[in-house]
Coordinates of C-alpha atoms in Angstrom, one line a residue:
Chain A
X58 CA 0.1 -0.1 0.1
X59 CA 1.1 3.6 -0.7
X60 CA -0.3 6.4 1.0
X61 CA 0.3 10.2 0.2
X62 CA -0.4 12.4 3.1
X63 CA -0.6 16.2 1.9
X64 CA 2.8 15.8 -0.2
X65 CA 3.7 19.2 -1.3
X66 CA 6.7 20.2 -4.0
X67 CA 7.4 23.8 -4.1
X68 CA 10.2 24.8 -6.4
X69 CA 12.2 28.1 -5.5
X70 CA 12.6 29.8 -9.3
X71 CA 14.0 32.8 -11.1
X72 CA 10.2 33.5 -11.3
X73 CA 9.4 33.0 -7.8
X74 CA 7.8 30.1 -6.4
X75 CA 6.4 27.6 -8.2
X76 CA 4.0 24.6 -6.8
X77 CA 4.7 21.7 -8.7
X78 CA 2.3 19.1 -6.6
X79 CA -0.1 21.0 -4.1
X80 CA -1.2 18.8 -1.2
X81 CA -1.4 15.7 -2.7
X82 CA -3.4 12.8 -0.9
X83 CA -4.2 9.6 -2.3
X84 CA -4.0 5.9 -1.3
X85 CA -3.0 2.7 -3.9
X86 CA -4.1 -0.7 -2.0
X87 CA -1.6 -3.5 -1.8
X88 CA -1.2 -5.1 -5.3
X89 CA -3.1 -2.6 -7.3
X90 CA -1.6 -0.4 -10.3
X91 CA -2.6 3.4 -10.1
X92 CA -1.6 5.5 -13.0
X93 CA -0.6 9.2 -12.9
X94 CA -2.3 10.6 -15.7
X95 CA -2.1 14.2 -16.9
X96 CA -0.4 16.8 -19.4
X97 CA 3.1 17.7 -19.1
X98 CA 4.1 19.9 -16.3
X99 CA 0.9 18.6 -14.3
X100 CA 2.8 17.5 -11.5
X101 CA 2.3 13.7 -12.0
X102 CA 6.1 13.1 -12.2
X103 CA 6.8 15.2 -9.3
X104 CA 4.5 13.2 -7.1
X105 CA 6.1 10.1 -8.1
X106 CA 9.5 11.4 -7.6
X107 CA 8.8 12.8 -4.4
X108 CA 7.9 8.8 -2.5
X109 CA 11.4 7.5 -3.1
X110 CA 12.9 11.1 -2.7
X111 CA 14.8 11.8 -5.8
X112 CA 12.7 14.7 -5.4
X113 CA 12.7 15.9 -2.1
X114 CA 8.8 17.0 -0.7
X115 CA 8.6 20.5 1.0
X116 CA 6.2 19.1 3.0
X117 CA 3.6 16.2 3.8
X118 CA 4.0 12.3 4.5
X119 CA 4.5 9.1 2.6
X120 CA 3.7 6.0 4.1
X121 CA 4.5 2.3 2.6
X122 CA 2.2 -0.3 4.1
X123 CA 1.2 1.7 6.9
X124 CA 4.9 3.0 7.9
X125 CA 6.2 6.7 7.5
X126 CA 8.9 6.9 5.3
X127 CA 10.1 10.4 6.3
X128 CA 12.2 8.7 9.2
X129 CA 14.3 6.5 7.0
X130 CA 17.5 6.6 5.4
X131 CA 17.1 7.6 1.6
X132 CA 19.6 4.8 0.3
X133 CA 17.5 1.8 2.4
X134 CA 13.9 3.6 1.2
X135 CA 14.9 3.5 -2.5
X136 CA 16.7 0.0 -2.2
X137 CA 13.4 -1.1 -1.3
X138 CA 11.5 0.7 -3.9
X139 CA 11.7 -0.3 -7.5
X140 CA 12.3 2.1 -9.8
X141 CA 11.6 2.2 -13.3
X142 CA 12.4 5.2 -15.7
X143 CA 11.4 5.9 -19.3
X144 CA 15.0 6.5 -20.2
X145 CA 15.9 3.4 -18.8
X146 CA 19.0 4.4 -17.4
X147 CA 20.9 0.7 -17.5
X148 CA 24.6 1.3 -16.6
X149 CA 26.3 0.7 -20.0
X150 CA 29.4 -0.5 -18.1
X151 CA 28.0 -3.4 -16.0
X152 CA 26.6 -6.7 -18.0
X153 CA 22.8 -7.4 -18.2
X154 CA 23.5 -9.8 -14.9
X155 CA 25.3 -7.0 -13.1
X156 CA 22.4 -4.5 -13.6
X157 CA 19.9 -6.8 -13.0
X158 CA 22.1 -7.5 -9.5
X159 CA 22.5 -4.1 -8.5
X160 CA 20.4 -3.5 -5.8
X161 CA 20.9 -7.2 -4.2
X162 CA 24.6 -6.6 -4.0
X163 CA 23.5 -3.3 -2.3
X164 CA 21.8 -4.9 0.1
X165 CA 24.7 -7.3 0.6
X166 CA 23.3 -10.6 -0.6
X167 CA 25.2 -13.7 -0.7
X168 CA 26.5 -14.1 -4.6
X169 CA 25.1 -17.1 -5.3
X170 CA 21.5 -15.7 -4.3
X171 CA 21.5 -12.5 -6.1
X172 CA 22.7 -14.9 -9.4
X173 CA 20.3 -17.3 -9.1
X174 CA 17.6 -14.4 -8.6
X175 CA 18.7 -12.6 -11.6
X176 CA 18.5 -16.1 -13.6
X177 CA 14.7 -16.4 -11.9
X178 CA 14.1 -12.9 -13.4
X179 CA 15.3 -13.6 -16.8
X180 CA 12.7 -16.0 -17.3
X181 CA 10.0 -14.2 -15.8
X182 CA 10.9 -11.1 -18.2
X183 CA 10.9 -13.9 -21.2
X184 CA 14.9 -13.4 -21.9
X185 CA 17.3 -16.5 -22.4
X186 CA 19.5 -16.3 -19.6
X187 CA 22.4 -18.1 -20.9
X188 CA 22.7 -15.8 -24.1
X189 CA 21.8 -12.7 -22.2
X190 CA 23.1 -12.5 -18.7
X191 CA 26.7 -11.8 -20.0
X192 CA 26.0 -9.3 -22.6
X193 CA 26.2 -5.5 -21.9
X194 CA 23.0 -3.1 -22.0
X195 CA 24.4 -1.7 -25.3
X196 CA 23.7 -5.1 -27.6
X197 CA 20.1 -5.2 -26.8
X198 CA 16.9 -3.6 -28.3
X199 CA 14.9 -0.8 -26.6
X200 CA 12.2 -3.2 -25.6
X201 CA 14.9 -5.7 -24.4
X202 CA 16.8 -3.0 -22.3
X203 CA 13.6 -2.0 -20.7
X204 CA 12.5 -5.3 -19.6
X205 CA 15.8 -5.6 -18.1
X206 CA 15.3 -2.1 -16.6
X207 CA 11.7 -3.9 -14.6
X208 CA 14.0 -6.8 -14.1
X209 CA 16.4 -4.6 -12.3
X210 CA 13.6 -2.7 -10.5
X211 CA 12.2 -6.2 -8.9
X212 CA 15.7 -8.0 -8.2
X213 CA 15.4 -7.3 -4.2
X214 CA 11.4 -8.3 -4.4
X215 CA 10.7 -4.6 -3.2
X216 CA 6.5 -4.7 -1.8
X217 CA 6.2 -1.2 -4.3
X218 CA 7.5 0.1 -7.7
X219 CA 7.2 3.4 -9.0
X220 CA 7.2 3.5 -13.1
X221 CA 7.8 6.7 -14.6
X222 CA 6.5 6.6 -18.3
X223 CA 8.4 3.1 -18.4
X224 CA 7.1 2.2 -21.8
X225 CA 6.8 5.6 -23.4
X226 CA 10.2 5.3 -25.4
X227 CA 9.4 2.0 -26.9
X228 CA 7.8 1.5 -30.4
X229 CA 3.8 1.0 -30.5
X230 CA 4.4 -2.7 -31.3
X231 CA 6.5 -3.5 -28.6
X232 CA 4.9 -1.3 -26.0
X233 CA 1.6 -3.3 -26.5
X234 CA 3.5 -6.5 -26.1
X235 CA 5.5 -5.4 -23.3
X236 CA 2.6 -4.1 -21.4
X237 CA 0.5 -7.6 -21.8
X238 CA 3.7 -9.0 -20.5
X239 CA 4.0 -6.8 -17.6
X240 CA 0.2 -6.8 -16.8
X241 CA 0.4 -11.0 -16.8
X242 CA 3.5 -10.8 -14.5
X243 CA 1.8 -8.7 -12.2
X244 CA -1.1 -10.9 -11.8
X245 CA 1.5 -12.9 -10.1
X246 CA 3.6 -10.4 -8.6
X247 CA 0.7 -8.3 -7.0
X248 CA 3.3 -5.5 -6.3
X249 CA 1.8 -2.1 -5.6
X250 CA 2.3 0.2 -8.2
X251 CA 2.4 3.8 -9.3
X252 CA 2.7 4.4 -12.9
X253 CA 3.1 7.9 -14.2
X254 CA 1.9 8.0 -18.1
X255 CA 0.5 10.7 -20.5
X256 CA -1.1 8.4 -22.9
X257 CA -4.7 7.7 -21.5
X258 CA -5.1 4.4 -23.6
X259 CA -2.4 3.7 -21.4
X260 CA -3.8 4.5 -18.3
X261 CA -7.3 2.6 -19.4
X262 CA -4.9 -0.8 -20.3
X263 CA -2.8 -0.7 -17.1
X264 CA -4.4 0.8 -14.5
X265 CA -6.6 -0.3 -12.0
X266 CA -7.0 3.2 -10.8
X267 CA -6.1 6.3 -12.5
X268 CA -5.3 9.7 -10.6
X269 CA -5.7 12.4 -12.9
X270 CA -3.3 15.6 -12.4
X271 CA -3.5 19.2 -13.6
X272 CA -1.4 22.4 -12.5
X273 CA -0.2 20.4 -9.4
X274 CA -3.3 19.2 -8.4
X275 CA -5.2 15.6 -8.1
X276 CA -8.3 16.4 -9.8
X277 CA -9.8 12.8 -10.1
X278 CA -9.2 9.4 -8.5
X279 CA -11.2 6.7 -9.4
X280 CA -11.4 3.5 -11.5
X281 CA -10.6 3.7 -15.4
X282 CA -14.3 2.8 -16.2
X283 CA -15.4 5.8 -14.0
X284 CA -13.0 8.0 -15.2
X285 CA -14.5 7.4 -18.7
X286 CA -18.5 7.2 -18.0
X287 CA -18.3 10.1 -15.6
X288 CA -15.1 13.0 -15.5
X289 CA -15.6 15.3 -12.9
X290 CA -15.1 18.9 -15.4
X291 CA -14.5 19.6 -18.3
X292 CA -10.5 19.5 -18.0
X293 CA -10.8 15.7 -17.2
X294 CA -13.4 15.5 -20.1
X295 CA -11.3 17.2 -22.8
X296 CA -8.2 15.1 -21.5
X297 CA -10.2 11.6 -21.9
X298 CA -11.3 13.0 -25.8
X299 CA -14.3 12.8 -27.4
X300 CA -13.9 9.1 -28.0
X301 CA -14.6 8.7 -24.2
X302 CA -17.4 6.4 -24.5
X303 CA -15.5 4.0 -27.2
X304 CA -12.9 3.7 -25.0
X305 CA -14.6 2.1 -22.3
X306 CA -15.1 -0.8 -25.1
X307 CA -11.6 -1.7 -23.9
X308 CA -12.9 -2.3 -20.4
X309 CA -15.9 -4.2 -20.7
X310 CA -16.0 -7.8 -21.4
X311 CA -18.4 -9.9 -22.9
X312 CA -19.5 -11.8 -20.1
X313 CA -20.7 -9.0 -18.9
X314 CA -23.0 -7.6 -21.5
X315 CA -24.0 -11.4 -22.8
X316 CA -27.4 -12.5 -22.8
X317 CA -27.7 -16.1 -22.4
X318 CA -31.2 -16.0 -24.1
X319 CA -30.7 -17.2 -27.5
X320 CA -32.7 -19.0 -29.9
X321 CA -30.9 -22.0 -32.1
X322 CA -32.2 -24.8 -34.6
X323 CA -30.4 -28.0 -34.9
X324 CA -29.3 -29.3 -38.1
X325 CA -32.1 -31.5 -38.0
X326 CA -34.8 -28.9 -37.8
X327 CA -37.1 -27.7 -40.8
X328 CA -36.8 -24.5 -41.9
X329 CA -40.2 -23.9 -41.1
X330 CA -38.9 -24.7 -37.5
X331 CA -36.6 -22.5 -37.7
X332 CA -39.1 -19.6 -39.0
X333 CA -41.2 -19.9 -36.3
X334 CA -38.3 -19.7 -33.9
X335 CA -37.0 -16.6 -35.4
X336 CA -40.7 -15.0 -35.2
X337 CA -40.8 -16.2 -31.2
X338 CA -36.9 -14.9 -30.7
X339 CA -38.1 -11.8 -32.8
X340 CA -34.6 -12.1 -34.8
X341 CA -34.3 -9.7 -37.7
X342 CA -32.3 -11.7 -39.7
X343 CA -31.3 -15.1 -39.0
X344 CA -30.9 -17.6 -36.6
X345 CA -27.8 -19.7 -35.4
X346 CA -27.7 -23.7 -36.1
X347 CA -25.8 -25.6 -33.3
X348 CA -25.0 -29.0 -33.4
X349 CA -25.2 -31.5 -30.5
X350 CA -22.4 -30.3 -28.6
X351 CA -24.1 -26.5 -28.6
X352 CA -21.0 -25.9 -31.5
X353 CA -22.2 -23.2 -34.3
X354 CA -22.3 -24.8 -37.8
X355 CA -24.0 -22.2 -39.5
X356 CA -27.2 -20.0 -39.7
X357 CA -30.3 -19.8 -41.4
X358 CA -31.7 -16.3 -42.3
X359 CA -34.9 -15.5 -42.3
X360 CA -35.5 -14.7 -46.0
X361 CA -34.2 -18.0 -46.9
X362 CA -36.6 -19.8 -44.3
X363 CA -39.5 -17.8 -45.2
X364 CA -39.1 -18.9 -49.1
X365 CA -37.7 -22.0 -49.1
X366 CA -38.5 -26.0 -47.9
X367 CA -36.3 -28.5 -46.5
X368 CA -33.9 -29.1 -43.8
X369 CA -31.9 -27.0 -42.2
X370 CA -28.3 -28.6 -42.6
X371 CA -29.0 -28.6 -46.2
X372 CA -29.0 -24.7 -46.4
X373 CA -26.6 -23.8 -44.0
X374 CA -24.6 -20.2 -44.6
X375 CA -21.4 -19.4 -43.0
X376 CA -21.1 -18.3 -39.1
X377 CA -18.9 -15.2 -40.4
X378 CA -17.6 -14.9 -36.4
X379 CA -18.3 -15.8 -32.6
X380 CA -16.7 -14.1 -29.7
X381 CA -15.8 -15.6 -26.7
X382 CA -16.6 -14.3 -22.9
X383 CA -13.4 -12.9 -22.2
X384 CA -13.1 -11.0 -25.4
X385 CA -13.5 -6.7 -24.5
X386 CA -16.0 -5.3 -26.4
X387 CA -14.0 -3.1 -28.6
X388 CA -13.4 -6.4 -30.8
X389 CA -17.0 -7.5 -31.0
X390 CA -17.6 -3.8 -31.9
X391 CA -14.6 -4.4 -34.5
X392 CA -16.4 -7.5 -35.7
X393 CA -19.4 -5.4 -35.9
X394 CA -18.9 -3.0 -37.7
X395 CA -16.8 -5.1 -40.5
X396 CA -19.2 -7.7 -41.1
X397 CA -22.6 -4.9 -41.0
X398 CA -24.3 -7.2 -38.5
X399 CA -26.0 -6.0 -34.6
X400 CA -25.6 -9.4 -33.1
X401 CA -22.9 -12.0 -32.4
X402 CA -22.8 -15.4 -30.9
X403 CA -20.7 -16.2 -27.8
X404 CA -18.6 -19.2 -27.5
X405 CA -17.5 -20.5 -24.1
X406 CA -13.4 -21.6 -23.8
X407 CA -15.0 -25.4 -25.3
X408 CA -16.4 -23.3 -28.5
X409 CA -20.1 -24.1 -27.0
X410 CA -22.5 -21.4 -27.9
X411 CA -23.4 -19.6 -24.8
X412 CA -25.2 -16.7 -25.5
X413 CA -25.6 -13.7 -27.9
X414 CA -24.2 -10.3 -27.6
X415 CA -26.2 -7.5 -29.3
X416 CA -25.4 -3.8 -30.3
X417 CA -28.2 -3.0 -28.7
X418 CA -27.1 -4.8 -25.0
X419 CA -23.6 -3.0 -25.6
X420 CA -25.1 0.5 -26.2
X421 CA -26.9 0.4 -23.0
X422 CA -24.5 -0.9 -20.8
X423 CA -22.1 1.6 -21.9
X424 CA -25.0 4.1 -21.9
X425 CA -26.4 3.5 -18.3
X426 CA -24.0 4.7 -17.1
X427 CA -22.1 7.3 -19.1
X428 CA -22.3 10.6 -17.8
X429 CA -22.3 13.6 -20.2
X430 CA -20.1 16.5 -19.9
X431 CA -21.2 19.6 -18.3
X432 CA -22.5 22.3 -19.9
X433 CA -22.4 25.0 -17.4
X434 CA -18.7 26.1 -17.9
X435 CA -19.0 28.2 -15.1
X436 CA -19.8 25.4 -12.4
X437 CA -16.8 23.5 -13.7
X438 CA -14.5 26.3 -13.6
X439 CA -15.0 26.5 -10.0
X440 CA -14.3 23.2 -9.8
X441 CA -10.8 23.3 -10.9
X442 CA -9.6 26.2 -9.5
X443 CA -10.4 25.4 -5.9
Chain B
X90 CA 74.6 9.7 -42.4
X91 CA 77.0 11.3 -39.9
X92 CA 73.9 11.6 -37.8
X93 CA 73.1 7.7 -37.6
X94 CA 76.5 6.9 -37.0
X95 CA 76.4 9.7 -34.0
X96 CA 73.0 7.8 -33.0
X97 CA 74.9 4.6 -32.9
X98 CA 77.8 5.7 -31.3
X99 CA 76.3 7.1 -28.5
X100 CA 72.8 4.5 -28.2
X101 CA 73.9 3.9 -24.4
X102 CA 73.9 7.3 -23.6
X103 CA 70.6 8.0 -25.7
X104 CA 69.1 5.2 -23.9
X105 CA 70.0 6.4 -20.6
X106 CA 68.8 9.6 -21.4
X107 CA 65.5 8.6 -22.5
X108 CA 64.9 6.7 -19.4
X109 CA 65.7 9.6 -17.3
X110 CA 63.2 11.6 -19.5
X111 CA 60.0 9.1 -19.0
X112 CA 61.1 8.7 -15.3
X113 CA 60.9 12.5 -14.8
X114 CA 57.3 12.6 -16.9
X115 CA 56.1 9.8 -15.7
X116 CA 56.8 10.9 -11.8
X117 CA 55.3 14.5 -12.7
X118 CA 52.0 13.2 -14.8
X119 CA 51.5 10.4 -11.7
X120 CA 51.5 12.7 -9.4
X121 CA 49.5 15.0 -11.3
X122 CA 47.0 12.3 -12.3
X123 CA 46.7 11.4 -8.4
X124 CA 45.9 15.5 -7.6
X125 CA 43.8 16.0 -10.5
X126 CA 41.3 13.6 -11.0
X127 CA 40.1 13.8 -7.4
X128 CA 39.8 17.5 -7.7
X129 CA 38.0 17.5 -11.4
X130 CA 35.4 15.2 -9.5
X131 CA 35.4 17.3 -6.1
X132 CA 34.6 20.5 -8.7
X133 CA 31.8 18.8 -10.2
X134 CA 29.7 19.7 -6.8
X135 CA 30.4 23.3 -7.1
X136 CA 29.7 25.0 -10.9
X137 CA 31.6 28.2 -9.6
X138 CA 34.5 26.7 -7.7
X139 CA 34.9 24.6 -11.2
X140 CA 35.2 27.8 -13.2
X141 CA 37.5 29.4 -11.2
X142 CA 40.1 26.0 -10.7
X143 CA 40.0 25.5 -14.6
X144 CA 40.6 29.5 -15.0
X145 CA 43.8 28.9 -12.6
X146 CA 44.7 25.6 -14.3
X147 CA 44.6 27.6 -17.7
X148 CA 46.4 30.2 -16.6
X149 CA 49.2 28.0 -15.6
X150 CA 49.8 26.5 -18.8
X151 CA 50.2 30.1 -20.5
X152 CA 53.2 30.7 -18.4
X153 CA 55.9 29.8 -20.7
X154 CA 58.6 26.6 -19.5
X155 CA 61.3 28.5 -19.4
X156 CA 59.7 31.6 -17.3
X157 CA 58.2 29.0 -15.0
X158 CA 61.8 27.4 -14.3
X159 CA 63.2 31.0 -13.7
X160 CA 60.2 32.0 -11.3
X161 CA 61.2 28.4 -9.4
X162 CA 65.0 29.2 -8.9
X163 CA 65.2 31.6 -6.3
X164 CA 62.1 29.9 -4.4
X165 CA 63.3 26.2 -4.4
X166 CA 67.1 27.8 -3.6
X167 CA 65.7 28.3 -0.2
X168 CA 65.1 24.6 0.4
X169 CA 68.6 23.9 -2.0
X170 CA 66.5 22.6 -4.8
X171 CA 66.7 25.8 -7.2
X172 CA 67.6 23.8 -10.1
X173 CA 67.6 20.2 -11.2
X174 CA 64.8 17.1 -10.6
X175 CA 62.4 19.1 -8.2
X176 CA 61.4 22.0 -10.7
X177 CA 61.4 20.1 -13.1
X178 CA 58.8 17.4 -12.0
X179 CA 56.9 20.6 -10.3
X180 CA 56.5 22.4 -13.6
X181 CA 55.2 19.2 -15.6
X182 CA 52.7 18.2 -12.4
X183 CA 51.6 22.1 -12.8
X184 CA 51.0 22.1 -16.7
X185 CA 49.2 18.6 -16.4
X186 CA 46.5 19.9 -14.2
X187 CA 44.7 21.3 -16.8
X188 CA 44.5 18.4 -19.6
X189 CA 43.4 16.0 -16.5
X190 CA 41.1 18.4 -14.2
X191 CA 39.7 19.5 -17.3
X192 CA 38.8 15.9 -18.7
X193 CA 38.4 14.8 -15.5
X194 CA 36.0 17.2 -14.7
X195 CA 33.5 17.2 -18.0
X196 CA 33.7 13.2 -18.1
X197 CA 31.9 12.9 -14.9
X198 CA 29.2 16.2 -15.5
X199 CA 28.6 14.4 -19.0
X200 CA 27.4 11.3 -17.5
X201 CA 24.0 11.0 -18.7
X202 CA 21.5 12.2 -16.6
X203 CA 19.2 9.3 -16.7
X204 CA 22.1 6.7 -15.4
X205 CA 22.8 9.3 -12.5
X206 CA 19.0 9.2 -11.9
X207 CA 18.9 5.5 -12.2
X208 CA 21.9 5.0 -9.6
X209 CA 20.3 7.4 -7.1
X210 CA 17.1 5.6 -7.5
X211 CA 18.2 1.9 -6.9
X212 CA 19.8 3.2 -4.0
X213 CA 23.5 4.2 -4.3
X214 CA 25.2 6.3 -2.0
X215 CA 27.0 9.4 -3.6
X216 CA 30.3 7.3 -3.4
X217 CA 28.8 4.1 -4.8
X218 CA 27.7 6.3 -7.7
X219 CA 30.8 7.6 -8.1
X220 CA 32.8 4.2 -7.7
X221 CA 30.1 1.9 -9.8
X222 CA 28.9 3.9 -12.3
X223 CA 30.5 7.8 -13.1
X224 CA 34.3 6.8 -12.6
X225 CA 34.2 4.0 -14.9
X226 CA 32.2 6.0 -17.6
X227 CA 34.6 8.5 -17.1
X228 CA 37.5 6.7 -17.2
X229 CA 38.1 6.9 -21.4
X230 CA 38.0 10.5 -21.3
X231 CA 40.5 11.1 -18.1
X232 CA 42.4 8.8 -20.1
X233 CA 43.0 11.0 -23.0
X234 CA 43.5 14.1 -20.7
X235 CA 46.4 11.8 -19.4
X236 CA 47.9 11.2 -22.4
X237 CA 47.2 14.7 -23.3
X238 CA 49.5 16.0 -20.3
X239 CA 51.8 13.0 -21.4
X240 CA 52.4 14.1 -24.6
X241 CA 52.5 17.6 -23.8
X242 CA 55.1 17.3 -21.1
X243 CA 57.5 15.4 -22.6
X244 CA 58.1 18.7 -25.0
X245 CA 58.3 20.4 -21.6
X246 CA 60.5 18.3 -20.2
X247 CA 63.1 18.9 -23.0
X248 CA 64.0 22.3 -22.1
X249 CA 64.2 21.0 -18.2
X250 CA 67.7 20.5 -19.5
X251 CA 68.7 23.9 -19.2
X252 CA 67.8 23.7 -15.4
X253 CA 70.0 20.7 -15.3
X254 CA 67.1 18.0 -15.0
X255 CA 68.6 15.6 -17.2
X256 CA 66.6 14.2 -20.0
X257 CA 67.0 14.3 -23.7
X258 CA 66.9 17.9 -23.7
X259 CA 70.5 17.8 -22.6
X260 CA 71.1 16.5 -26.2
X261 CA 69.4 19.5 -27.5
X262 CA 71.1 22.2 -25.2
X263 CA 74.3 20.9 -25.9
X264 CA 73.8 20.5 -29.6
X265 CA 73.0 24.2 -29.5
X266 CA 75.7 25.2 -27.3
X267 CA 78.3 23.4 -28.9
X268 CA 77.2 24.0 -32.4
X269 CA 76.7 20.3 -33.1
X270 CA 73.8 19.6 -35.2
X271 CA 74.0 15.8 -34.6
X272 CA 73.3 16.1 -31.1
X273 CA 70.8 18.9 -31.8
X274 CA 68.9 16.6 -34.1
X275 CA 69.4 13.3 -32.6
X276 CA 68.0 14.7 -29.3
X277 CA 65.0 16.6 -31.3
X278 CA 63.8 13.1 -33.1
X279 CA 64.4 11.1 -29.9
X280 CA 61.9 13.3 -28.1
X281 CA 59.3 13.2 -30.7
X282 CA 59.5 9.5 -31.3
X283 CA 59.0 9.0 -27.4
X284 CA 56.1 11.1 -27.6
X285 CA 54.6 9.1 -30.5
X286 CA 55.5 5.7 -28.6
X287 CA 54.2 6.7 -25.5
X288 CA 50.8 8.3 -27.0
X289 CA 50.5 4.8 -28.4
X290 CA 51.0 2.7 -25.5
X291 CA 48.8 5.4 -23.4
X292 CA 46.1 4.5 -26.0
X293 CA 46.5 1.0 -25.7
X294 CA 45.9 1.1 -22.1
X295 CA 42.6 3.6 -22.4
X296 CA 41.5 1.1 -24.3
X297 CA 42.4 -1.7 -22.0
X298 CA 40.8 0.7 -19.0
X299 CA 37.9 1.4 -20.9
X300 CA 34.2 -0.5 -19.7
X301 CA 33.4 -3.5 -22.0
X302 CA 30.4 -2.2 -22.7
X303 CA 31.2 1.0 -23.5
X304 CA 33.5 -0.1 -26.3
X305 CA 30.7 -2.2 -27.5
X306 CA 28.5 0.6 -27.5
X307 CA 31.3 2.6 -29.8
X308 CA 31.6 -0.6 -32.3
X309 CA 27.3 -0.5 -32.7
X310 CA 27.1 3.3 -32.5

């Protein structure tokens, strides 16, 4: 757990005192990722760096797992906090092994222990220890280097990690891969993480919660879905972008919207039965045909059922797509748009039909909690200025 | 031909003088490295001080060596060392300060701020940062400063023959006073050769001292 209590930083500049972080109070529960989000100069990085005293706080306190860190020795404090920066900052004069082992060495671990740990961490970040441990940072790609950067931060198993735009300098394709890997790792490691980003999509993807900063103040602290559904003021809303409702598609899984009420026919049924069932369920276009294992085998369209006689199995049309329960709505929407359809059958892990998802259900789910932006400019102005 | 004959005839003497020369420069630059590197590191902490120190070191280099020897004679005569070994070593020691201090200062100051932050972030103390990161990264540039000092002062030391410090300069000074071009040219060539050879030797040393990871970085860059 990380708890910030009225953390404040005032910089003395030639133009006078500038408050970079103004009485920031927040709490990140143990095992969660909190994204500090905002435009540059909003105080998110200053706030992060006050936690491990890279920037010394002007006032306020930082608690880690309930313990006030104010009295702790700076070096001890930092050795117990994993730190990952955008520029990666691997030491070019050290091998990968030495880089990963640097904190354990500073902590005075036994050599065999930290070497073993380095190998474990290489496995965790999906790099072959034999191929990489003896190499130097300059011989690795940017993506590989930042994986090592993460491994270095994790080496002494700190309970807390601070990450300052860790994946910001990595190309978009590799970034997505590393983000996924990192989330997978986090599921096992359950570190308490503060993560600075200026990328709203990254924040939504990585964060259990998101803290939006503006001009040194914490403006909104909520879950990604709440943030997108109900931004607190105009600033947050405009920062999220006009397509914020669409961004929520990433956050909702099919299982939250799926309806298990789906009419089907089997290949042995007649087209007459199919038409009757289409009408029963009020389907516009077609009905799904499933085999005896409830796996989708085809579609019977309403037009065909109305005009033709015979058995379903002789008139099957292709099922254009199915979705699984763990897919997000973004994928569903994309499939619907691509195929010009308004519903998709859902299948479980064994490929059995377990329900359907409709465009109507999706828009209803998203719209039910969507709070339109404030139109009253004066009231929101007050909210940001206070 | 005459020159070669002279050199061959006096090979022993040339060798002895050359060793003397190397010893003088070696001792002086060695001490200069021991003082200059810590000074160079220390002044990275204070920009004003750094400016002052570098300015002073630059002024020292502008003093002609003959004049410097002249100034030292009355001062060092007080302890009976007005001429000879001691003033020669002191002069070289002073001249070496600028390249060594400046290169050390620049190299430590130019360590990537991201690396500095990473080093602080993993919990290194100031001394650990210097020892584990900053100095290893600065070594190539510091060594380049030492090389400059050595090559520069091999020339300066030749003039120290005039105050009786010995070394290869004795051939040159005698060549001039005895109007003997053989000695003069043999001495001059020996000084040049020495400078070139030592420069190469130190370059090899510099490469050995450069951390492997940085060498590989330079290759891929």
